[in-house]
Amino acid sequence: MRIAVYPGSFDPITNGHLDIINRSSKIFDKVIVSILQNGNKIPIFTMEERIRLIKKAVNNITNVEVDYFSGLLVNYIKQKKAKVIIKGLRAISDFEYEFQMALMNHKLDSDIETLFMMTNANYSYLSSTMVKEVARLNGPLSDLLPKEIIDDVKDKFSELRRKNNGDS
Ligand code: ADP
């Protein structure tokens, strides 16, 4: 069984992520979308919320599993009996960091390969950070997020706005 792990923060999952998941699900028997716990970025969505949003978005893809991990990615990959890390590349700016990470992971475990998928041109500008900025400013989210999760994301930002207004 060919198993691949697609790691990230998914705060929240975007159409760019979903495109990579869709394409890799056709190449591998199983794709595990795995949320990094305790990353550098402070998330807006809790781990439970991010898991729920990904599950909603991938509901129609049968060979995708949603999970989370902390610690070294290579250890997690081995534990999941996977051999491949999937990464999406949007722009040259992604390249240098991803290149270093891929080499480091390969050094830590030479059985593990990183597979880079080029972004879909329609989504090359899309990052969770940009989407959160649009959502925060109440902009349109329909081309940016899987349709199944748009209302959840809007609700989250309304709730945050309410909290912020209450605080001030
Ligand atoms: P972001 O950078 O949007 O906060 P993540 O840290 O969750 O996203 O990224 C997880 C993975 O998905 C990374 O490999 C990242 O390069 C990839 N990715 C994110 N957005 C896109 C996109 N629009 N197209 C292709 N790959 C993407």
XYZ file of C-alpha atoms and ligand atoms in Angstrom:
195
model
C 0.000 0.000 0.000
C 1.468 3.353 -1.063
C 0.818 5.837 1.730
C 1.718 9.538 1.626
C 1.523 12.187 4.316
C 0.556 15.780 3.494
C 1.630 17.903 6.483
C 0.734 21.527 7.194
C -1.016 23.961 9.479
C -4.285 24.049 7.497
C -5.452 27.120 9.422
C -7.882 26.747 7.632
C -7.760 24.363 4.636
C -7.958 26.358 1.353
C -8.746 25.497 -2.258
C -4.976 25.372 -2.839
C -4.599 22.618 -0.219
C -7.660 20.798 -1.518
C -6.247 20.776 -5.044
C -3.001 19.171 -3.818
C -5.004 16.598 -1.794
C -7.198 15.764 -4.778
C -4.259 15.292 -7.117
C -2.183 13.248 -4.683
C -5.150 11.005 -3.830
C -4.986 9.817 -7.459
C -1.322 8.854 -7.146
C -1.328 7.150 -3.733
C -3.485 4.432 -2.201
C -3.893 6.526 0.920
C -3.154 10.182 1.695
C -2.974 11.248 5.335
C -3.565 14.984 5.725
C -1.820 15.707 8.991
C -1.950 18.886 11.022
C 1.225 19.986 12.717
C 0.671 20.622 16.403
C 2.873 23.196 18.150
C 4.186 24.762 14.947
C 5.726 28.245 14.899
C 2.517 29.936 13.870
C -0.235 30.597 16.435
C -3.402 29.239 14.826
C -6.788 30.993 14.667
C -8.670 27.697 14.439
C -8.270 25.105 17.187
C -6.973 21.647 16.314
C -10.504 20.215 16.626
C -11.886 22.915 14.312
C -9.160 22.377 11.710
C -9.744 18.612 11.734
C -13.481 19.118 11.307
C -13.029 21.602 8.436
C -10.635 19.298 6.559
C -12.968 16.323 7.065
C -15.867 18.332 5.628
C -13.796 19.441 2.613
C -12.454 15.956 1.748
C -15.675 14.124 2.482
C -16.045 12.864 -1.113
C -12.463 11.584 -1.468
C -12.458 8.044 -0.115
C -8.730 7.435 0.343
C -7.953 10.481 2.483
C -7.496 10.348 6.238
C -7.196 13.336 8.594
C -4.832 13.254 11.531
C -2.412 15.436 13.531
C 1.126 15.061 14.780
C 3.797 16.728 16.892
C 7.527 16.190 17.009
C 9.672 15.018 14.136
C 7.787 14.483 10.892
C 10.012 11.542 9.888
C 9.110 9.663 13.078
C 5.425 10.243 12.451
C 5.786 9.076 8.831
C 7.425 5.836 9.938
C 4.755 5.247 12.546
C 2.130 5.635 9.807
C 4.047 3.208 7.552
C 4.314 5.899 4.880
C 7.310 6.639 2.654
C 6.399 9.920 1.014
C 5.895 13.498 2.208
C 3.766 15.635 -0.097
C 4.447 19.345 -0.336
C 2.835 22.019 -2.450
C 4.951 24.679 -4.121
C 3.410 28.036 -4.906
C 6.299 30.321 -5.738
C 10.051 30.606 -5.673
C 9.640 32.019 -2.172
C 8.419 28.600 -0.962
C 11.371 26.859 -2.557
C 14.344 27.645 -0.353
C 12.720 26.618 2.920
C 11.090 23.527 1.438
C 14.387 22.541 -0.189
C 16.185 22.689 3.195
C 13.377 20.772 4.899
C 13.374 18.048 2.252
C 17.152 17.606 2.533
C 16.988 17.538 6.331
C 14.179 14.990 6.370
C 16.085 12.854 3.880
C 19.151 13.052 6.101
C 17.115 12.044 9.145
C 15.654 9.095 7.257
C 16.917 8.226 3.799
C 13.935 5.921 3.123
C 11.622 8.916 3.051
C 11.108 10.969 -0.109
C 9.524 14.409 -0.442
C 7.280 14.840 -3.455
C 6.681 18.414 -4.595
C 3.534 19.294 -6.460
C 3.320 22.521 -8.372
C 0.360 24.654 -7.397
C -2.609 24.928 -9.687
C -2.098 28.309 -11.431
C -5.515 29.451 -10.157
C -4.367 29.054 -6.566
C -0.764 30.211 -6.721
C -1.619 33.361 -4.735
C -3.553 31.475 -2.077
C -2.300 30.975 1.461
C -4.186 30.438 4.709
C -2.734 33.738 5.914
C -4.193 35.669 2.951
C -7.544 33.937 3.325
C -7.698 34.845 7.016
C -6.976 38.464 6.118
C -9.847 38.508 3.593
C -12.162 36.788 6.100
C -11.201 39.217 8.840
C -12.165 42.121 6.569
C -15.414 40.391 5.603
C -14.384 39.899 1.953
C -15.745 37.242 -0.444
C -14.385 33.747 0.209
C -16.069 31.715 -2.534
C -13.016 31.246 -4.806
C -10.647 30.746 -1.912
C -12.160 28.090 0.325
C -13.920 24.740 -0.192
C -17.642 25.590 -0.338
C -18.454 23.179 2.503
C -16.489 25.248 5.019
C -17.212 28.851 3.994
C -20.003 29.355 6.533
C -17.886 27.873 9.335
C -15.039 30.251 8.552
C -17.392 33.241 8.356
C -18.953 32.233 11.695
C -15.534 31.960 13.312
C -14.575 35.460 12.227
C -17.942 36.913 13.305
C -17.351 35.328 16.702
C -13.832 36.808 16.851
C -15.184 40.246 15.879
C -17.836 40.001 18.597
C -15.192 39.052 21.176
C -12.880 41.875 20.108
C -15.696 44.439 20.283
C -16.620 43.139 23.709
C -13.040 43.550 24.897
C -12.664 47.159 23.765
P -0.108 28.077 4.353
O 1.289 28.305 3.852
O -1.165 28.456 3.374
O -0.357 28.598 5.745
P 0.269 25.328 5.258
O 1.380 25.627 6.170
O -0.927 24.692 5.854
O -0.312 26.545 4.440
O 0.793 24.508 4.005
C 0.780 23.134 3.905
C 1.333 22.741 2.574
O 0.452 23.153 1.522
C 2.691 23.332 2.204
O 3.426 22.351 1.502
C 2.322 24.477 1.288
O 3.379 24.784 0.396
C 1.145 23.886 0.555
N 0.250 24.906 0.008
C -0.395 25.870 0.687
N -1.148 26.629 -0.149
C -0.971 26.121 -1.396
C -1.440 26.477 -2.702
N -2.239 27.524 -2.879
N -1.033 25.727 -3.756
C -0.195 24.690 -3.553
N 0.296 24.316 -2.365
C -0.075 25.010 -1.297
